[in-house]
Amino acid sequence: MFLRPPISAGTFYEIDSNMLRKQLDFYFRNAVVKSKKTDALVRLVPHSEYSLSGQIAAHAYVNMTKSNFIIIGSNHSAFGSDFALMKNSLWKTPIGEAVVDNSFADKLMKETPLIEFDAIPHEDEFSIEVQLPFLLHKFGSVNMVPIVVNNQIPDDAFLESCRTVGKSVAKWMKKGKDWKLIGSSDLSRRMEEEDTIKTDKLLLKHISKLDVKGFFNIINKLNVKVCGYGAIATTLFAAKELGAKKAEILKYGTSGEIPGNMTVTGYASLIFY
């Protein structure tokens, strides 16, 4: 079994276990969520440094119930398979380890050839890793399947690939026992704060309606930089297949709220039901 080290510890979040738990305690303590949909099967969560998006991410996790997790993240390296799954691995963090469910992973790969076993994109990728401390701190153990999506041109062909993978994930979630889905992506990037907020409102309008076509249209029309639009699209298709009709925005914010950021990224935590 491959031991996947916590490559983002010390940069995206605290490397010291005690400091990390204090950091997470602070975020959970200050995450006020009024929604009663704690059993929502699908969430969308940001994945920047905890100092920027950790408090927003905590809103997606604070009321979550224990489960097995499929985490669909972004492939920032652009290397490897379009939909890369890593199995036979134990993901280490400063506060515990997450184990990959090989049986469930095999079922997904047999369901569609689009999902491929490819460990390379996961080795230096942070989008899934940064979700694990939240889950481990809350639940103590994590059983998961990690998939990263390598963004292609946001056209109809890529949309259909995301649809196929999303529906495959949903199919096996329904057949399996107690699975939840976490999509990991930030929103618009590298703009002034006013433009970021304005653009994110447009993106979230379509995300909240589970409208992938409209979401892609905004990205193309405005040339918006969204690091995980493939992960978002796949998550939305899975949510629709699982019966979700709408989304609830639990928390929104930008990195511009933190002093010293010259360009701004938008973040949101949502649940789908």
PDB file of C-alpha atoms in Angstrom:
ATOM      1  CA  MET A   1       0.000   0.000   0.000  1.00  0.00           C
ATOM      2  CA  PHE A   2       1.290   3.446  -0.931  1.00  0.00           C
ATOM      3  CA  LEU A   3       1.648   5.933   1.923  1.00  0.00           C
ATOM      4  CA  ARG A   4       0.722   9.289   0.500  1.00  0.00           C
ATOM      5  CA  PRO A   5       2.447  12.007   2.588  1.00  0.00           C
ATOM      6  CA  PRO A   6       0.764  15.273   3.630  1.00  0.00           C
ATOM      7  CA  ILE A   7       2.484  17.451   1.049  1.00  0.00           C
ATOM      8  CA  SER A   8       0.410  20.529   1.953  1.00  0.00           C
ATOM      9  CA  ALA A   9       1.048  20.428   5.703  1.00  0.00           C
ATOM     10  CA  GLY A  10       2.988  23.500   6.750  1.00  0.00           C
ATOM     11  CA  THR A  11       1.814  25.537   3.764  1.00  0.00           C
ATOM     12  CA  PHE A  12      -1.951  25.111   3.396  1.00  0.00           C
ATOM     13  CA  TYR A  13      -2.560  24.130   7.018  1.00  0.00           C
ATOM     14  CA  GLU A  14      -0.656  23.639  10.287  1.00  0.00           C
ATOM     15  CA  ILE A  15       1.910  20.832  10.299  1.00  0.00           C
ATOM     16  CA  ASP A  16       1.873  20.453  14.089  1.00  0.00           C
ATOM     17  CA  SER A  17      -0.988  18.185  15.164  1.00  0.00           C
ATOM     18  CA  ASN A  18      -1.932  20.228  18.238  1.00  0.00           C
ATOM     19  CA  MET A  19      -1.884  23.488  16.311  1.00  0.00           C
ATOM     20  CA  LEU A  20      -3.916  21.927  13.507  1.00  0.00           C
ATOM     21  CA  ARG A  21      -6.588  20.698  15.916  1.00  0.00           C
ATOM     22  CA  LYS A  22      -6.768  24.147  17.502  1.00  0.00           C
ATOM     23  CA  GLN A  23      -7.100  25.656  14.042  1.00  0.00           C
ATOM     24  CA  LEU A  24      -9.936  23.285  13.145  1.00  0.00           C
ATOM     25  CA  ASP A  25     -11.647  23.775  16.514  1.00  0.00           C
ATOM     26  CA  PHE A  26     -11.647  27.513  15.870  1.00  0.00           C
ATOM     27  CA  TYR A  27     -13.192  27.103  12.426  1.00  0.00           C
ATOM     28  CA  PHE A  28     -15.884  24.703  13.618  1.00  0.00           C
ATOM     29  CA  ARG A  29     -16.696  26.870  16.624  1.00  0.00           C
ATOM     30  CA  ASN A  30     -17.247  29.874  14.369  1.00  0.00           C
ATOM     31  CA  ALA A  31     -19.175  28.065  11.635  1.00  0.00           C
ATOM     32  CA  VAL A  32     -22.809  28.970  12.261  1.00  0.00           C
ATOM     33  CA  VAL A  33     -25.048  26.966   9.928  1.00  0.00           C
ATOM     34  CA  LYS A  34     -28.824  27.233  10.226  1.00  0.00           C
ATOM     35  CA  SER A  35     -29.592  24.596   7.599  1.00  0.00           C
ATOM     36  CA  LYS A  36     -31.158  21.404   8.900  1.00  0.00           C
ATOM     37  CA  LYS A  37     -30.021  19.386   5.870  1.00  0.00           C
ATOM     38  CA  THR A  38     -27.212  17.631   7.735  1.00  0.00           C
ATOM     39  CA  ASP A  39     -27.982  14.474   5.775  1.00  0.00           C
ATOM     40  CA  ALA A  40     -27.333  16.095   2.379  1.00  0.00           C
ATOM     41  CA  LEU A  41     -25.432  13.625   0.221  1.00  0.00           C
ATOM     42  CA  VAL A  42     -23.485  16.193  -1.811  1.00  0.00           C
ATOM     43  CA  ARG A  43     -21.344  19.187  -0.884  1.00  0.00           C
ATOM     44  CA  LEU A  44     -19.118  21.672  -2.680  1.00  0.00           C
ATOM     45  CA  VAL A  45     -16.190  22.980  -0.646  1.00  0.00           C
ATOM     46  CA  PRO A  46     -13.246  25.344  -1.346  1.00  0.00           C
ATOM     47  CA  HIS A  47      -9.644  24.183  -1.158  1.00  0.00           C
ATOM     48  CA  SER A  48      -7.270  27.115  -0.673  1.00  0.00           C
ATOM     49  CA  GLU A  49      -4.967  27.692   2.271  1.00  0.00           C
ATOM     50  CA  TYR A  50      -6.862  27.442   5.540  1.00  0.00           C
ATOM     51  CA  SER A  51      -5.979  31.061   6.326  1.00  0.00           C
ATOM     52  CA  LEU A  52      -7.995  32.051   3.246  1.00  0.00           C
ATOM     53  CA  SER A  53     -10.820  29.515   2.916  1.00  0.00           C
ATOM     54  CA  GLY A  54     -10.700  27.306   6.013  1.00  0.00           C
ATOM     55  CA  GLN A  55     -13.518  29.106   7.798  1.00  0.00           C
ATOM     56  CA  ILE A  56     -15.735  28.875   4.724  1.00  0.00           C
ATOM     57  CA  ALA A  57     -14.936  25.176   4.260  1.00  0.00           C
ATOM     58  CA  ALA A  58     -15.829  24.478   7.892  1.00  0.00           C
ATOM     59  CA  HIS A  59     -19.429  25.494   7.169  1.00  0.00           C
ATOM     60  CA  ALA A  60     -19.774  22.446   4.917  1.00  0.00           C
ATOM     61  CA  TYR A  61     -18.465  20.076   7.567  1.00  0.00           C
ATOM     62  CA  VAL A  62     -19.674  21.324  10.938  1.00  0.00           C
ATOM     63  CA  ASN A  63     -23.081  19.589  10.775  1.00  0.00           C
ATOM     64  CA  MET A  64     -22.078  16.690   8.540  1.00  0.00           C
ATOM     65  CA  THR A  65     -22.816  13.157   9.706  1.00  0.00           C
ATOM     66  CA  LYS A  66     -20.276  10.342   9.492  1.00  0.00           C
ATOM     67  CA  SER A  67     -20.132   8.434   6.232  1.00  0.00           C
ATOM     68  CA  ASN A  68     -17.839   7.098   3.555  1.00  0.00           C
ATOM     69  CA  PHE A  69     -16.679   9.782   1.153  1.00  0.00           C
ATOM     70  CA  ILE A  70     -16.034  10.227  -2.528  1.00  0.00           C
ATOM     71  CA  ILE A  71     -13.951  13.364  -2.963  1.00  0.00           C
ATOM     72  CA  ILE A  72     -13.737  14.878  -6.441  1.00  0.00           C
ATOM     73  CA  GLY A  73     -10.988  17.452  -6.665  1.00  0.00           C
ATOM     74  CA  SER A  74      -9.133  19.545  -9.203  1.00  0.00           C
ATOM     75  CA  ASN A  75      -5.990  18.454 -11.020  1.00  0.00           C
ATOM     76  CA  HIS A  76      -3.923  21.637 -10.887  1.00  0.00           C
ATOM     77  CA  SER A  77      -0.900  20.032 -12.568  1.00  0.00           C
ATOM     78  CA  ALA A  78      -2.833  19.230 -15.787  1.00  0.00           C
ATOM     79  CA  PHE A  79      -0.866  15.969 -16.036  1.00  0.00           C
ATOM     80  CA  GLY A  80      -2.393  12.519 -16.231  1.00  0.00           C
ATOM     81  CA  SER A  81      -5.828  11.106 -16.900  1.00  0.00           C
ATOM     82  CA  ASP A  82      -8.909  13.270 -17.311  1.00  0.00           C
ATOM     83  CA  PHE A  83     -10.530  11.522 -14.325  1.00  0.00           C
ATOM     84  CA  ALA A  84      -7.718  10.070 -12.219  1.00  0.00           C
ATOM     85  CA  LEU A  85      -8.457   7.775  -9.284  1.00  0.00           C
ATOM     86  CA  MET A  86      -5.833   6.767  -6.732  1.00  0.00           C
ATOM     87  CA  LYS A  87      -6.279   3.466  -4.916  1.00  0.00           C
ATOM     88  CA  ASN A  88      -4.128   1.103  -2.805  1.00  0.00           C
ATOM     89  CA  SER A  89      -3.148   4.080  -0.687  1.00  0.00           C
ATOM     90  CA  LEU A  90      -3.204   5.509   2.814  1.00  0.00           C
ATOM     91  CA  TRP A  91      -3.292   9.292   2.965  1.00  0.00           C
ATOM     92  CA  LYS A  92      -1.399  10.648   5.955  1.00  0.00           C
ATOM     93  CA  THR A  93      -2.110  13.933   7.736  1.00  0.00           C
ATOM     94  CA  PRO A  94      -0.725  15.359  10.998  1.00  0.00           C
ATOM     95  CA  ILE A  95      -3.882  14.171  12.821  1.00  0.00           C
ATOM     96  CA  GLY A  96      -4.532  10.784  11.270  1.00  0.00           C
ATOM     97  CA  GLU A  97      -4.849   8.793   8.091  1.00  0.00           C
ATOM     98  CA  ALA A  98      -7.531   8.313   5.438  1.00  0.00           C
ATOM     99  CA  VAL A  99      -7.758   4.950   3.699  1.00  0.00           C
ATOM    100  CA  VAL A 100      -8.905   4.432   0.119  1.00  0.00           C
ATOM    101  CA  ASP A 101     -11.765   1.977  -0.386  1.00  0.00           C
ATOM    102  CA  ASN A 102     -10.325  -0.228  -3.142  1.00  0.00           C
ATOM    103  CA  SER A 103     -13.500  -2.239  -3.630  1.00  0.00           C
ATOM    104  CA  PHE A 104     -15.611   0.839  -4.315  1.00  0.00           C
ATOM    105  CA  ALA A 105     -12.843   2.309  -6.481  1.00  0.00           C
ATOM    106  CA  ASP A 106     -12.774  -0.814  -8.643  1.00  0.00           C
ATOM    107  CA  LYS A 107     -16.531  -0.633  -9.150  1.00  0.00           C
ATOM    108  CA  LEU A 108     -16.290   2.943 -10.385  1.00  0.00           C
ATOM    109  CA  MET A 109     -13.508   2.125 -12.829  1.00  0.00           C
ATOM    110  CA  LYS A 110     -15.456  -0.841 -14.186  1.00  0.00           C
ATOM    111  CA  GLU A 111     -18.544   1.342 -14.597  1.00  0.00           C
ATOM    112  CA  THR A 112     -16.864   3.768 -17.015  1.00  0.00           C
ATOM    113  CA  PRO A 113     -13.456   3.746 -18.750  1.00  0.00           C
ATOM    114  CA  LEU A 114     -13.289   7.507 -18.246  1.00  0.00           C
ATOM    115  CA  ILE A 115     -12.260   6.911 -14.622  1.00  0.00           C
ATOM    116  CA  GLU A 116      -8.720   5.563 -14.683  1.00  0.00           C
ATOM    117  CA  PHE A 117      -6.266   4.386 -12.056  1.00  0.00           C
ATOM    118  CA  ASP A 118      -3.587   7.074 -12.157  1.00  0.00           C
ATOM    119  CA  ALA A 119      -1.662   7.962  -9.016  1.00  0.00           C
ATOM    120  CA  ILE A 120       0.661  10.553 -10.537  1.00  0.00           C
ATOM    121  CA  PRO A 121      -1.766  13.531 -10.528  1.00  0.00           C
ATOM    122  CA  HIS A 122      -2.480  12.884  -6.839  1.00  0.00           C
ATOM    123  CA  GLU A 123       1.107  12.922  -5.624  1.00  0.00           C
ATOM    124  CA  ASP A 124       1.518  16.722  -5.514  1.00  0.00           C
ATOM    125  CA  GLU A 125      -2.148  17.741  -5.578  1.00  0.00           C
ATOM    126  CA  PHE A 126      -3.693  19.570  -2.614  1.00  0.00           C
ATOM    127  CA  SER A 127      -7.390  19.791  -3.531  1.00  0.00           C
ATOM    128  CA  ILE A 128      -8.327  16.489  -1.885  1.00  0.00           C
ATOM    129  CA  GLU A 129      -5.705  16.475   0.850  1.00  0.00           C
ATOM    130  CA  VAL A 130      -6.890  19.746   2.402  1.00  0.00           C
ATOM    131  CA  GLN A 131     -10.355  18.262   2.987  1.00  0.00           C
ATOM    132  CA  LEU A 132      -9.029  15.365   5.049  1.00  0.00           C
ATOM    133  CA  PRO A 133      -8.100  17.182   8.292  1.00  0.00           C
ATOM    134  CA  PHE A 134     -11.676  18.488   8.571  1.00  0.00           C
ATOM    135  CA  LEU A 135     -13.045  14.954   8.212  1.00  0.00           C
ATOM    136  CA  LEU A 136     -10.459  13.298  10.448  1.00  0.00           C
ATOM    137  CA  HIS A 137     -10.842  15.882  13.197  1.00  0.00           C
ATOM    138  CA  LYS A 138     -14.611  15.476  13.173  1.00  0.00           C
ATOM    139  CA  PHE A 139     -14.936  11.714  12.665  1.00  0.00           C
ATOM    140  CA  GLY A 140     -11.600  10.192  13.724  1.00  0.00           C
ATOM    141  CA  SER A 141     -11.327   7.937  10.671  1.00  0.00           C
ATOM    142  CA  VAL A 142     -12.008   8.352   6.962  1.00  0.00           C
ATOM    143  CA  ASN A 143     -12.823   5.793   4.283  1.00  0.00           C
ATOM    144  CA  MET A 144     -12.746   7.441   0.871  1.00  0.00           C
ATOM    145  CA  VAL A 145     -12.328   7.320  -2.889  1.00  0.00           C
ATOM    146  CA  PRO A 146     -10.249  10.214  -4.322  1.00  0.00           C
ATOM    147  CA  ILE A 147     -10.709  11.398  -7.922  1.00  0.00           C
ATOM    148  CA  VAL A 148      -9.116  14.456  -9.519  1.00  0.00           C
ATOM    149  CA  VAL A 149     -10.467  15.981 -12.722  1.00  0.00           C
ATOM    150  CA  ASN A 150      -8.100  17.361 -15.341  1.00  0.00           C
ATOM    151  CA  ASN A 151      -9.909  20.313 -16.889  1.00  0.00           C
ATOM    152  CA  GLN A 152     -10.437  20.156 -20.639  1.00  0.00           C
ATOM    153  CA  ILE A 153     -11.943  22.857 -22.844  1.00  0.00           C
ATOM    154  CA  PRO A 154     -15.353  23.580 -21.241  1.00  0.00           C
ATOM    155  CA  ASP A 155     -17.313  22.478 -24.294  1.00  0.00           C
ATOM    156  CA  ASP A 156     -20.106  19.974 -24.932  1.00  0.00           C
ATOM    157  CA  ALA A 157     -17.692  17.041 -25.199  1.00  0.00           C
ATOM    158  CA  PHE A 158     -16.167  17.695 -21.780  1.00  0.00           C
ATOM    159  CA  LEU A 159     -19.616  18.347 -20.348  1.00  0.00           C
ATOM    160  CA  GLU A 160     -20.722  14.893 -21.500  1.00  0.00           C
ATOM    161  CA  SER A 161     -17.632  13.290 -19.951  1.00  0.00           C
ATOM    162  CA  CYS A 162     -18.423  14.985 -16.640  1.00  0.00           C
ATOM    163  CA  ARG A 163     -22.021  13.826 -16.957  1.00  0.00           C
ATOM    164  CA  THR A 164     -20.959  10.213 -17.527  1.00  0.00           C
ATOM    165  CA  VAL A 165     -18.598  10.183 -14.559  1.00  0.00           C
ATOM    166  CA  GLY A 166     -21.055  12.014 -12.304  1.00  0.00           C
ATOM    167  CA  LYS A 167     -23.844   9.570 -13.109  1.00  0.00           C
ATOM    168  CA  SER A 168     -21.489   6.623 -12.539  1.00  0.00           C
ATOM    169  CA  VAL A 169     -20.493   7.984  -9.136  1.00  0.00           C
ATOM    170  CA  ALA A 170     -24.147   8.495  -8.200  1.00  0.00           C
ATOM    171  CA  LYS A 171     -25.107   5.004  -9.362  1.00  0.00           C
ATOM    172  CA  TRP A 172     -22.599   3.338  -7.056  1.00  0.00           C
ATOM    173  CA  MET A 173     -23.349   5.706  -4.206  1.00  0.00           C
ATOM    174  CA  LYS A 174     -26.943   4.483  -4.376  1.00  0.00           C
ATOM    175  CA  LYS A 175     -25.850   0.858  -4.582  1.00  0.00           C
ATOM    176  CA  GLY A 176     -23.269   1.207  -1.827  1.00  0.00           C
ATOM    177  CA  LYS A 177     -23.765   1.788   1.863  1.00  0.00           C
ATOM    178  CA  ASP A 178     -23.655   5.255   3.369  1.00  0.00           C
ATOM    179  CA  TRP A 179     -21.658   7.328   0.887  1.00  0.00           C
ATOM    180  CA  LYS A 180     -21.443  11.104   0.580  1.00  0.00           C
ATOM    181  CA  LEU A 181     -19.852  13.176  -2.179  1.00  0.00           C
ATOM    182  CA  ILE A 182     -17.577  16.168  -1.690  1.00  0.00           C
ATOM    183  CA  GLY A 183     -16.674  18.358  -4.656  1.00  0.00           C
ATOM    184  CA  SER A 184     -13.526  20.407  -4.087  1.00  0.00           C
ATOM    185  CA  SER A 185     -13.049  23.672  -5.983  1.00  0.00           C
ATOM    186  CA  ASP A 186     -12.617  27.392  -5.559  1.00  0.00           C
ATOM    187  CA  LEU A 187     -14.592  29.860  -7.674  1.00  0.00           C
ATOM    188  CA  SER A 188     -13.304  32.745  -9.823  1.00  0.00           C
ATOM    189  CA  ARG A 189      -9.649  33.665  -9.493  1.00  0.00           C
ATOM    190  CA  ARG A 190      -7.161  36.464 -10.088  1.00  0.00           C
ATOM    191  CA  MET A 191      -9.490  39.436 -10.319  1.00  0.00           C
ATOM    192  CA  GLU A 192     -10.264  42.535  -8.292  1.00  0.00           C
ATOM    193  CA  GLU A 193     -12.598  41.833  -5.381  1.00  0.00           C
ATOM    194  CA  GLU A 194     -15.590  43.648  -6.868  1.00  0.00           C
ATOM    195  CA  ASP A 195     -15.252  41.694 -10.121  1.00  0.00           C
ATOM    196  CA  THR A 196     -14.769  38.428  -8.225  1.00  0.00           C
ATOM    197  CA  ILE A 197     -17.975  38.882  -6.229  1.00  0.00           C
ATOM    198  CA  LYS A 198     -19.936  39.907  -9.329  1.00  0.00           C
ATOM    199  CA  THR A 199     -18.660  36.934 -11.344  1.00  0.00           C
ATOM    200  CA  ASP A 200     -19.191  34.467  -8.517  1.00  0.00           C
ATOM    201  CA  LYS A 201     -22.822  35.535  -8.228  1.00  0.00           C
ATOM    202  CA  LEU A 202     -23.292  34.490 -11.849  1.00  0.00           C
ATOM    203  CA  LEU A 203     -21.457  31.201 -11.333  1.00  0.00           C
ATOM    204  CA  LEU A 204     -23.352  30.386  -8.143  1.00  0.00           C
ATOM    205  CA  LYS A 205     -26.669  31.181  -9.831  1.00  0.00           C
ATOM    206  CA  HIS A 206     -26.080  28.287 -12.239  1.00  0.00           C
ATOM    207  CA  ILE A 207     -24.381  26.026  -9.687  1.00  0.00           C
ATOM    208  CA  SER A 208     -27.353  26.448  -7.342  1.00  0.00           C
ATOM    209  CA  LYS A 209     -29.707  25.389 -10.137  1.00  0.00           C
ATOM    210  CA  LEU A 210     -27.445  22.426 -11.007  1.00  0.00           C
ATOM    211  CA  ASP A 211     -27.174  23.969 -14.466  1.00  0.00           C
ATOM    212  CA  VAL A 212     -23.842  22.757 -15.828  1.00  0.00           C
ATOM    213  CA  LYS A 213     -24.472  24.102 -19.332  1.00  0.00           C
ATOM    214  CA  GLY A 214     -25.148  27.584 -17.974  1.00  0.00           C
ATOM    215  CA  PHE A 215     -22.126  27.312 -15.673  1.00  0.00           C
ATOM    216  CA  PHE A 216     -19.864  26.447 -18.628  1.00  0.00           C
ATOM    217  CA  ASN A 217     -21.409  29.250 -20.696  1.00  0.00           C
ATOM    218  CA  ILE A 218     -20.418  31.834 -18.075  1.00  0.00           C
ATOM    219  CA  ILE A 219     -16.865  30.469 -17.952  1.00  0.00           C
ATOM    220  CA  ASN A 220     -16.565  30.677 -21.732  1.00  0.00           C
ATOM    221  CA  LYS A 221     -18.336  34.006 -22.178  1.00  0.00           C
ATOM    222  CA  LEU A 222     -16.390  35.856 -19.484  1.00  0.00           C
ATOM    223  CA  ASN A 223     -13.174  33.804 -19.734  1.00  0.00           C
ATOM    224  CA  VAL A 224     -13.420  33.077 -16.017  1.00  0.00           C
ATOM    225  CA  LYS A 225     -10.583  31.209 -14.328  1.00  0.00           C
ATOM    226  CA  VAL A 226     -12.135  28.481 -12.151  1.00  0.00           C
ATOM    227  CA  CYS A 227      -9.549  25.885 -11.168  1.00  0.00           C
ATOM    228  CA  GLY A 228     -12.056  23.079 -10.652  1.00  0.00           C
ATOM    229  CA  TYR A 229     -14.831  23.621 -13.158  1.00  0.00           C
ATOM    230  CA  GLY A 230     -14.567  19.969 -14.185  1.00  0.00           C
ATOM    231  CA  ALA A 231     -14.840  18.855 -10.566  1.00  0.00           C
ATOM    232  CA  ILE A 232     -17.829  21.160 -10.067  1.00  0.00           C
ATOM    233  CA  ALA A 233     -19.558  19.892 -13.217  1.00  0.00           C
ATOM    234  CA  THR A 234     -19.035  16.253 -12.248  1.00  0.00           C
ATOM    235  CA  THR A 235     -20.329  16.946  -8.745  1.00  0.00           C
ATOM    236  CA  LEU A 236     -23.436  18.680 -10.106  1.00  0.00           C
ATOM    237  CA  PHE A 237     -24.266  15.803 -12.445  1.00  0.00           C
ATOM    238  CA  ALA A 238     -23.885  13.335  -9.580  1.00  0.00           C
ATOM    239  CA  ALA A 239     -26.105  15.482  -7.366  1.00  0.00           C
ATOM    240  CA  LYS A 240     -28.835  15.570 -10.027  1.00  0.00           C
ATOM    241  CA  GLU A 241     -28.651  11.808 -10.453  1.00  0.00           C
ATOM    242  CA  LEU A 242     -29.012  11.420  -6.691  1.00  0.00           C
ATOM    243  CA  GLY A 243     -32.225  13.426  -6.801  1.00  0.00           C
ATOM    244  CA  ALA A 244     -31.006  16.882  -5.788  1.00  0.00           C
ATOM    245  CA  LYS A 245     -33.165  19.738  -7.042  1.00  0.00           C
ATOM    246  CA  LYS A 246     -31.393  22.739  -5.592  1.00  0.00           C
ATOM    247  CA  ALA A 247     -28.449  23.967  -3.567  1.00  0.00           C
ATOM    248  CA  GLU A 248     -28.071  25.990  -0.410  1.00  0.00           C
ATOM    249  CA  ILE A 249     -25.122  28.346  -0.052  1.00  0.00           C
ATOM    250  CA  LEU A 250     -23.875  27.909   3.500  1.00  0.00           C
ATOM    251  CA  LYS A 251     -21.117  30.508   3.323  1.00  0.00           C
ATOM    252  CA  TYR A 252     -19.457  32.710   0.713  1.00  0.00           C
ATOM    253  CA  GLY A 253     -16.348  34.861   0.928  1.00  0.00           C
ATOM    254  CA  THR A 254     -13.211  35.944  -0.876  1.00  0.00           C
ATOM    255  CA  SER A 255      -9.509  36.064  -0.180  1.00  0.00           C
ATOM    256  CA  GLY A 256      -9.840  39.843  -0.416  1.00  0.00           C
ATOM    257  CA  GLU A 257     -11.199  39.784   3.128  1.00  0.00           C
ATOM    258  CA  ILE A 258      -7.677  38.872   4.263  1.00  0.00           C
ATOM    259  CA  PRO A 259      -5.252  41.853   4.233  1.00  0.00           C
ATOM    260  CA  GLY A 260      -2.399  41.725   1.736  1.00  0.00           C
ATOM    261  CA  ASN A 261      -4.091  39.932  -1.151  1.00  0.00           C
ATOM    262  CA  MET A 262      -3.640  41.887  -4.377  1.00  0.00           C
ATOM    263  CA  THR A 263      -5.740  39.568  -6.535  1.00  0.00           C
ATOM    264  CA  VAL A 264      -8.788  37.795  -5.232  1.00  0.00           C
ATOM    265  CA  THR A 265     -10.272  34.296  -5.320  1.00  0.00           C
ATOM    266  CA  GLY A 266     -13.865  33.463  -4.448  1.00  0.00           C
ATOM    267  CA  TYR A 267     -14.910  30.625  -2.135  1.00  0.00           C
ATOM    268  CA  ALA A 268     -18.230  29.013  -1.283  1.00  0.00           C
ATOM    269  CA  SER A 269     -19.544  26.055   0.679  1.00  0.00           C
ATOM    270  CA  LEU A 270     -22.800  24.560  -0.595  1.00  0.00           C
ATOM    271  CA  ILE A 271     -25.015  21.564   0.024  1.00  0.00           C
ATOM    272  CA  PHE A 272     -27.275  19.972  -2.591  1.00  0.00           C
ATOM    273  CA  TYR A 273     -30.595  18.298  -1.857  1.00  0.00           C
TER     274      TYR A 273
END
